[in-house]
PDB file of C-alpha atoms and ligand atoms in Angstrom:
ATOM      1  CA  UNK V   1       0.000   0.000   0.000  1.00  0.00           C
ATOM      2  CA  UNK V   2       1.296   3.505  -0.616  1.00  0.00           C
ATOM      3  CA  UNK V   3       2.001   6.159   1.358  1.00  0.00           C
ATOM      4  CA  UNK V   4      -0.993   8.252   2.451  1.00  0.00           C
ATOM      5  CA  UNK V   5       0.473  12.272   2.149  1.00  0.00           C
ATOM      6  CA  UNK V   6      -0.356  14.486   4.696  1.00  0.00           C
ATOM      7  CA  UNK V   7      -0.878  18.426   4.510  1.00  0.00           C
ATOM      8  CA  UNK V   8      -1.062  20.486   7.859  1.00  0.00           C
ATOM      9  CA  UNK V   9      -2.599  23.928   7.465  1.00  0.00           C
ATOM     10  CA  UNK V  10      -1.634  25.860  10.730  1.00  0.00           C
ATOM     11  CA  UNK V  11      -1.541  30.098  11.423  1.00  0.00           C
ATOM     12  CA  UNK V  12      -0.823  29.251  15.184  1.00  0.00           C
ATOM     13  CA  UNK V  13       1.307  28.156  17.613  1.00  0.00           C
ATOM     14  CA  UNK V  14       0.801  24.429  16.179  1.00  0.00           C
ATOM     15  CA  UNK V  15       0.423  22.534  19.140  1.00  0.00           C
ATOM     16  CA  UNK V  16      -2.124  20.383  17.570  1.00  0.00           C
ATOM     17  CA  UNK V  17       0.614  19.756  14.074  1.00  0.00           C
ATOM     18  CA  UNK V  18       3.326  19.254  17.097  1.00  0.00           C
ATOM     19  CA  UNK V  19       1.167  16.296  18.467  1.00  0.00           C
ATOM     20  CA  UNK V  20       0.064  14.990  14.916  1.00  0.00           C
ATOM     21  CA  UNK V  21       3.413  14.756  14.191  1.00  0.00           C
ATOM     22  CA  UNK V  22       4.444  12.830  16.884  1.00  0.00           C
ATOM     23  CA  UNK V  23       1.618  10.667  16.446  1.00  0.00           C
ATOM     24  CA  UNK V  24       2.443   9.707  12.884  1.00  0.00           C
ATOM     25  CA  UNK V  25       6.012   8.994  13.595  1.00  0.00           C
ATOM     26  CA  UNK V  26       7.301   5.982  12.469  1.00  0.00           C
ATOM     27  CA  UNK V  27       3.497   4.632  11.428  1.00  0.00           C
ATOM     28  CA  UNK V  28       5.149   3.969   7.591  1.00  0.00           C
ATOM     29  CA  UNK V  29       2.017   4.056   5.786  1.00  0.00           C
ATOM     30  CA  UNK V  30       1.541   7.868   6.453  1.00  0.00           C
ATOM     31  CA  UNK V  31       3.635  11.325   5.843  1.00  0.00           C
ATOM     32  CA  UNK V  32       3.047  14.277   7.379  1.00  0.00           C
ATOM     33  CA  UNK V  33       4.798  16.121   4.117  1.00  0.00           C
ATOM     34  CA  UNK V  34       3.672  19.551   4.556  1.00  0.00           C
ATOM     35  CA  UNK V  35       3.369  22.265   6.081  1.00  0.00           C
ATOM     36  CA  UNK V  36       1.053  25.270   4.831  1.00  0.00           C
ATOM     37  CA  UNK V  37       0.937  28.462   7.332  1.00  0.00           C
ATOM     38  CA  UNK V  38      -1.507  31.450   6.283  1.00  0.00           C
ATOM     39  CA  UNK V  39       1.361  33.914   8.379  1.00  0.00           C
ATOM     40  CA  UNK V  40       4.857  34.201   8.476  1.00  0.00           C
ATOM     41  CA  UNK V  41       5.152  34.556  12.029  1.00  0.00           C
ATOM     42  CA  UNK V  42       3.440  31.630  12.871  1.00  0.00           C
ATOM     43  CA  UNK V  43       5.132  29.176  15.640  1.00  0.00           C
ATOM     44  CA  UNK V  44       4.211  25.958  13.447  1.00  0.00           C
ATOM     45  CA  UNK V  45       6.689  27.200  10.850  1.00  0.00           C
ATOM     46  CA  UNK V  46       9.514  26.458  13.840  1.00  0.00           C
ATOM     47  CA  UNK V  47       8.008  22.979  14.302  1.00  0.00           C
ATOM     48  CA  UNK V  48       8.106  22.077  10.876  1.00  0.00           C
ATOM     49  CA  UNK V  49      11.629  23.258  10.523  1.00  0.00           C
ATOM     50  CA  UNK V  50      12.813  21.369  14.059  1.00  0.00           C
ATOM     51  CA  UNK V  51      11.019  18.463  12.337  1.00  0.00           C
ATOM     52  CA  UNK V  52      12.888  18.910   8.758  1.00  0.00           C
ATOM     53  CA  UNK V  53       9.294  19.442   7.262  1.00  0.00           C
ATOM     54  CA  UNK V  54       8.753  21.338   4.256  1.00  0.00           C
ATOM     55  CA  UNK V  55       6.431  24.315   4.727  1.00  0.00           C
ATOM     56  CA  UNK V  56       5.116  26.998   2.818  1.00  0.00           C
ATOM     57  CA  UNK V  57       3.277  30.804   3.618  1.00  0.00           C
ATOM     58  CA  UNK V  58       0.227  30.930   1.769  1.00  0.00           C
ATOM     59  CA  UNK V  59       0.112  34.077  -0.870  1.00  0.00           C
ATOM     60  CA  UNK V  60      -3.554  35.820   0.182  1.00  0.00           C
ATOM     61  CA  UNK V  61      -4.725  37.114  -3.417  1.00  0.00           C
ATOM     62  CA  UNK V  62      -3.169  33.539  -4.933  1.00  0.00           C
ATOM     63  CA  UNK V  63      -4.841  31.172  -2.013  1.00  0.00           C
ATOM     64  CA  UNK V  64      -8.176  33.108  -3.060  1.00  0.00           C
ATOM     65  CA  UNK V  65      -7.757  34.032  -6.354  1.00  0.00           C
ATOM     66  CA  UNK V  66      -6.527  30.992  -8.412  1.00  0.00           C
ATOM     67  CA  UNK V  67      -6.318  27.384  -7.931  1.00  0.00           C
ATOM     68  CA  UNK V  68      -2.477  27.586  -8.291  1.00  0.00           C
ATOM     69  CA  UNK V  69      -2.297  26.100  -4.302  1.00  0.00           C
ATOM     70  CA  UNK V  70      -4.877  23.051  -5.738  1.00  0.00           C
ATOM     71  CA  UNK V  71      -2.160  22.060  -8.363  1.00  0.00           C
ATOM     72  CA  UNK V  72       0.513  23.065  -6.135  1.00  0.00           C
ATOM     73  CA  UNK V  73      -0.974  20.074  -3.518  1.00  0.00           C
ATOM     74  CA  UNK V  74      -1.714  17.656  -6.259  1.00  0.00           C
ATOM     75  CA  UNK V  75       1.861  18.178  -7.306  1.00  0.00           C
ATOM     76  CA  UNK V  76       3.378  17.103  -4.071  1.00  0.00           C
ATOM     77  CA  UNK V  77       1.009  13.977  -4.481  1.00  0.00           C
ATOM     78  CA  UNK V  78      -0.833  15.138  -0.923  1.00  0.00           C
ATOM     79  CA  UNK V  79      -3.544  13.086  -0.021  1.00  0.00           C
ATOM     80  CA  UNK V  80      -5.341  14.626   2.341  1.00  0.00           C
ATOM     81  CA  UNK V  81      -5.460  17.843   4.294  1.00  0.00           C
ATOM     82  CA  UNK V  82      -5.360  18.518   8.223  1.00  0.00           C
ATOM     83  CA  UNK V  83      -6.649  22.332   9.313  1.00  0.00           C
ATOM     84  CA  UNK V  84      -5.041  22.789  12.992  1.00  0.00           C
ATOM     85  CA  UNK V  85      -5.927  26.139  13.655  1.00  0.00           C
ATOM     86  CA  UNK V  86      -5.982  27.564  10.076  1.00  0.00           C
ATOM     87  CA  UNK V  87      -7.748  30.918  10.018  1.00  0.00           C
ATOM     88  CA  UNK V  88      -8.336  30.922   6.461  1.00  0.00           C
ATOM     89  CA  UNK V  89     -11.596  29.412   4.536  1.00  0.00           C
ATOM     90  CA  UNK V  90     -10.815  27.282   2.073  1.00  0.00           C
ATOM     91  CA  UNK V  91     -12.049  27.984  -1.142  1.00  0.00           C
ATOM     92  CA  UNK V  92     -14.195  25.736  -2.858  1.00  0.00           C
ATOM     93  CA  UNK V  93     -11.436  24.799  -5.524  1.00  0.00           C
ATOM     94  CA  UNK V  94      -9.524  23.059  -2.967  1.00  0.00           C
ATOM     95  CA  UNK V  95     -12.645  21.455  -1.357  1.00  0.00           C
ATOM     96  CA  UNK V  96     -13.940  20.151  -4.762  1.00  0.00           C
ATOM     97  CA  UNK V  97     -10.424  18.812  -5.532  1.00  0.00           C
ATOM     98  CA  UNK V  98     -10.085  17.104  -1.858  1.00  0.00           C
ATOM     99  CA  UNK V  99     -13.151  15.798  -1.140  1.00  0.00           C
ATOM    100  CA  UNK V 100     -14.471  13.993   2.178  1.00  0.00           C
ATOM    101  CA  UNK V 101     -10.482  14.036   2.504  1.00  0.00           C
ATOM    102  CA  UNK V 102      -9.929  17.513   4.309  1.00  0.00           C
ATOM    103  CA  UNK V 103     -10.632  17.794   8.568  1.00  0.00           C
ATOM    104  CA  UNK V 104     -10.894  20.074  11.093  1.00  0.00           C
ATOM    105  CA  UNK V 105     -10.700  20.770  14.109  1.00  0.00           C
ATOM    106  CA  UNK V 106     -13.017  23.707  15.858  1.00  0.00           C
ATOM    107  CA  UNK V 107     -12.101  24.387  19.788  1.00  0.00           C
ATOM    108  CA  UNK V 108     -16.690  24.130  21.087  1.00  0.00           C
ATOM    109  CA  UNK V 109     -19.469  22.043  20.399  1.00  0.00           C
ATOM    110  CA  UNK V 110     -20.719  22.797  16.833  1.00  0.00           C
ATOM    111  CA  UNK V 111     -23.268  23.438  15.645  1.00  0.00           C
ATOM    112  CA  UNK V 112     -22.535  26.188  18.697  1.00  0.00           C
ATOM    113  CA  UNK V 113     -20.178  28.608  18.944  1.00  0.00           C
ATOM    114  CA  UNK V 114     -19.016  28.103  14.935  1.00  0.00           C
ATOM    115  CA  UNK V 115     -18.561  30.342  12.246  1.00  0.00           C
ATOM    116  CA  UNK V 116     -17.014  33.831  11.150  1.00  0.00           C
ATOM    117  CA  UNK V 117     -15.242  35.286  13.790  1.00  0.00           C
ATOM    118  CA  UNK V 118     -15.842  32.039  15.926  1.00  0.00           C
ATOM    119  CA  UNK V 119     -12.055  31.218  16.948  1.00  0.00           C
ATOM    120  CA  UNK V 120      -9.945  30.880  19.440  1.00  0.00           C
ATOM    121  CA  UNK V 121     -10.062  33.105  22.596  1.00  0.00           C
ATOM    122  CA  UNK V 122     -13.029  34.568  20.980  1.00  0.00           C
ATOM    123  CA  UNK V 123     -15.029  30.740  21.539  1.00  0.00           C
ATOM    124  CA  UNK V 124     -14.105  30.487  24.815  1.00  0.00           C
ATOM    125  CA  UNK V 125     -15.161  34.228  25.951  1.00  0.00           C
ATOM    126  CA  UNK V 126     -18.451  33.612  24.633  1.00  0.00           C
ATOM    127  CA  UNK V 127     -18.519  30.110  26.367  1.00  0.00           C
ATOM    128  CA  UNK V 128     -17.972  31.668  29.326  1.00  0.00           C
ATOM    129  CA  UNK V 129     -20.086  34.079  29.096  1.00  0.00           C
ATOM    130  CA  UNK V 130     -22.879  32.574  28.332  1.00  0.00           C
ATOM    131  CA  UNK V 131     -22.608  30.636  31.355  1.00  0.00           C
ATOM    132  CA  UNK V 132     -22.230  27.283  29.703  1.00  0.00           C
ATOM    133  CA  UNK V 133     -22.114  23.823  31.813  1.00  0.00           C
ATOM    134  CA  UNK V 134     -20.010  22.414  29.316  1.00  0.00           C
ATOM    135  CA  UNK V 135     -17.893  22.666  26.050  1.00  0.00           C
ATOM    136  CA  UNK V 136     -15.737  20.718  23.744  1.00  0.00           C
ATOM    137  CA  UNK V 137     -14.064  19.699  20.594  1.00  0.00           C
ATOM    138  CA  UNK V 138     -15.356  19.260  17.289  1.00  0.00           C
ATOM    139  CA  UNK V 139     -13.413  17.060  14.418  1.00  0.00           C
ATOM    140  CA  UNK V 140     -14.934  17.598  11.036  1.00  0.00           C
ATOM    141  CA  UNK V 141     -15.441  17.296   7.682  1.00  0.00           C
ATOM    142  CA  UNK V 142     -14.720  20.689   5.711  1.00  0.00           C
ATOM    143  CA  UNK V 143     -17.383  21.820   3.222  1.00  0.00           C
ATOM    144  CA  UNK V 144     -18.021  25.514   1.631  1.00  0.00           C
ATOM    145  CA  UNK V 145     -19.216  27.003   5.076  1.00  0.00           C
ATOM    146  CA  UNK V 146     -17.315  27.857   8.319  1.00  0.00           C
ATOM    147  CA  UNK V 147     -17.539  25.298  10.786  1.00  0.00           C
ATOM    148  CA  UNK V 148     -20.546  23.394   9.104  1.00  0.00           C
ATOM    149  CA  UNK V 149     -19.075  20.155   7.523  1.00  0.00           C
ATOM    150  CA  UNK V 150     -20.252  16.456   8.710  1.00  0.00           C
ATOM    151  CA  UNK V 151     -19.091  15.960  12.394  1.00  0.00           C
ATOM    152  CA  UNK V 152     -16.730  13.326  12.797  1.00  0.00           C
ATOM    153  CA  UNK V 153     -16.252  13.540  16.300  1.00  0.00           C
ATOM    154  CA  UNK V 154     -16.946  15.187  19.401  1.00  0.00           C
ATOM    155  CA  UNK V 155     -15.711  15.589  23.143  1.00  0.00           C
ATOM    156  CA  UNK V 156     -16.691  17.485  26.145  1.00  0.00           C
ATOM    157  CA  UNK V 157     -15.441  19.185  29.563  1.00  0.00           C
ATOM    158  CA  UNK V 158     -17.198  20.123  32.745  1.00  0.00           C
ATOM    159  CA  UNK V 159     -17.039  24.198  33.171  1.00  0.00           C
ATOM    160  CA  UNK V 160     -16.902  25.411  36.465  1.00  0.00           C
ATOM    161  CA  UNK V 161     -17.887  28.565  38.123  1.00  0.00           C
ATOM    162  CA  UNK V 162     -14.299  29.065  38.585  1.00  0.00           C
ATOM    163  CA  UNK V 163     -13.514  28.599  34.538  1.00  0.00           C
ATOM    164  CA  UNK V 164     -11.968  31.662  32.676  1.00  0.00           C
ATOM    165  CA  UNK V 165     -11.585  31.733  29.078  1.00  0.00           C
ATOM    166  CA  UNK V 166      -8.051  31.006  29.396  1.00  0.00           C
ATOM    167  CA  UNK V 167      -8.670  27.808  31.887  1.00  0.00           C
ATOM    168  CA  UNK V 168     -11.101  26.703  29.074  1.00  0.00           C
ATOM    169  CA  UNK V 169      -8.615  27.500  26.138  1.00  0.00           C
ATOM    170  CA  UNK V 170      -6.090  24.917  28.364  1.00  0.00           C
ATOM    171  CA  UNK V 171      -8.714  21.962  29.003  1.00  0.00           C
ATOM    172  CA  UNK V 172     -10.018  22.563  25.091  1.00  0.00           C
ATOM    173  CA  UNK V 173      -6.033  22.282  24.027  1.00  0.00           C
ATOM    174  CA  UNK V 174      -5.615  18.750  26.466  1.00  0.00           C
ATOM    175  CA  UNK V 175      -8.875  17.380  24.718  1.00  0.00           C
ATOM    176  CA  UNK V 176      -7.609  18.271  21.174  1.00  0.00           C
ATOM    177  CA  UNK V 177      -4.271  16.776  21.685  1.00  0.00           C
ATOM    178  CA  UNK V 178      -5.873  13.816  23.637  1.00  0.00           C
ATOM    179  CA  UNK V 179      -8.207  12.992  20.745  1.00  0.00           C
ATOM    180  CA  UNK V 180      -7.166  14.778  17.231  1.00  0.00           C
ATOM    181  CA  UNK V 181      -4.310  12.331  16.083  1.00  0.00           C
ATOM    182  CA  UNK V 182      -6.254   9.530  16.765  1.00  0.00           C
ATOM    183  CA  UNK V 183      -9.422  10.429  15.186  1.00  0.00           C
ATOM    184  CA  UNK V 184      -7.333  11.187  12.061  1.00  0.00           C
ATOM    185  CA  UNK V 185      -6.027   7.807  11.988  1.00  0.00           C
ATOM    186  CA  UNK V 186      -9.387   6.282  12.059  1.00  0.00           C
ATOM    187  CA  UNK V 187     -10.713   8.529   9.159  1.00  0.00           C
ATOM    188  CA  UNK V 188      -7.597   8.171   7.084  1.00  0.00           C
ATOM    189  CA  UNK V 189      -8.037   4.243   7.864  1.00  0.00           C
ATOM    190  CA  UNK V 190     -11.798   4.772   6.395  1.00  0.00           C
ATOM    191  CA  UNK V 191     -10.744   6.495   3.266  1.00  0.00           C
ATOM    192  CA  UNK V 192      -7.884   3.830   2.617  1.00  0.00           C
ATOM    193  CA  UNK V 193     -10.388   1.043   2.836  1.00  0.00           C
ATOM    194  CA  UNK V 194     -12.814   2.908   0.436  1.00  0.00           C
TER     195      UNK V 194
HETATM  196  C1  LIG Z 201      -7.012  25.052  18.372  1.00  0.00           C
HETATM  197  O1  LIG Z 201      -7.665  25.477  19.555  1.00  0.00           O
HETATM  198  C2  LIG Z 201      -8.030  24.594  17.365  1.00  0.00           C
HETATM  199  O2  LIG Z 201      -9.212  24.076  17.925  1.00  0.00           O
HETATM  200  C3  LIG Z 201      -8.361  25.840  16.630  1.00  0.00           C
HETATM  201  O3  LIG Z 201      -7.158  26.578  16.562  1.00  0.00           O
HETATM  202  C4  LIG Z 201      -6.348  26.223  17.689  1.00  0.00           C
HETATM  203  C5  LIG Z 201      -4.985  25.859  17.177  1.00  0.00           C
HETATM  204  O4  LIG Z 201      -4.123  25.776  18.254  1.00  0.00           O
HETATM  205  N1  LIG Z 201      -8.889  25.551  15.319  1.00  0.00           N
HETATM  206  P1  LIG Z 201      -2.590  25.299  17.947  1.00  0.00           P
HETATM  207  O5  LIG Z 201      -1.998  26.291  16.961  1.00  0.00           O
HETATM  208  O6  LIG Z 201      -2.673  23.913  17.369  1.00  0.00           O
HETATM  209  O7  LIG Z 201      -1.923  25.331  19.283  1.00  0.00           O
END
């Protein structure tokens, strides 16, 4: 069986691409073999290079514009596409040329707390604030609207009375590195049976 290709979009720190990364080490039937950063500055750009990863800064106008990134992709024979905190929508070109094979990853519970402007400190202030018992992860598929795709997966936490956004943000972070790899693994195991 070949290699399955693997594309990280990040414009974070990357903690979630650190722990994907890890998780795919050494497992021979998959390559993490990119990765694509919407900013410059971004931290995952220093993972990639302390992992001898290629990456790349998305051009805005291009990204949007053309389907030069689509071609680009299907040049580097990538597979399939992991958003880890990419701020960027992706434009239907890309969609339509990757389908059912790109996933994300949104810090609440979707269908709540999703869409524009949804992301995150600005999910877990509203969270908060609306007094919430609980929140979560969502894994899903990515379709033409924010945050809307099929849901692959789901977990929770407890809030407290004594939760901040920031105490949120850090049990939202141990959930997503608890569960993302994993989940990826069973979807990518899906599509290679297909
Ligand atoms: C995560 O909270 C994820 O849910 C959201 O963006 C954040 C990325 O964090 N989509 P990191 O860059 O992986 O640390």
């Amino acid at each position: 069986m070949s290699t399955t290709k693997i594309a990280i979009f990040a414009s974070g720190k990357g903690s979630n691409a650190q722990q994907i990364i890890r998780h795919f080490k050494g497992k021979t039937a998959y390559e993490i073999a990119l990765i694509v950063s919407s900013r410059k500055d971004a931290g995952v750009l220093d993972i990639a290079k302390n992992e001898g990863i290629p990456s790349i800064v998305l051009d805005k106008n291009n990204f949007f514009s053309s389907d030069d990134y689509v071609q680009f992709l299907k040049d580097l024979n990538i597979d399939f596409i992991i958003l880890a905190g990419f701020l960027w929508k992706i434009p239907v070109g890309l969609i339509h040329a990757y389908p059912q094979k790109i996933v994300n990853i949104h810090p609440a519970l979707l269908p709540n707390y999703g869409g524009k402007g949804m992301y995150g400190h600005f999910v877990h202030e509203a969270v908060i604030n609306a007094r919430e018992k609980q929140s979560g992860i969502t894994i899903h598929f990515v379709d033409e609207l924010y945050d809307h795709g099929a849901v692959i997966f789901q977990a929770t936490c407890d809030i407290t009375e004594q939760d901040t956004p920031d105490t949120l943000a850090e049990k939202i972070h141990q959930l997503e590195h608890q569960h993302f790899p994993a989940i990826i693994e069973k979807v990518l195991a899906g599509v290679n049976s297909n």
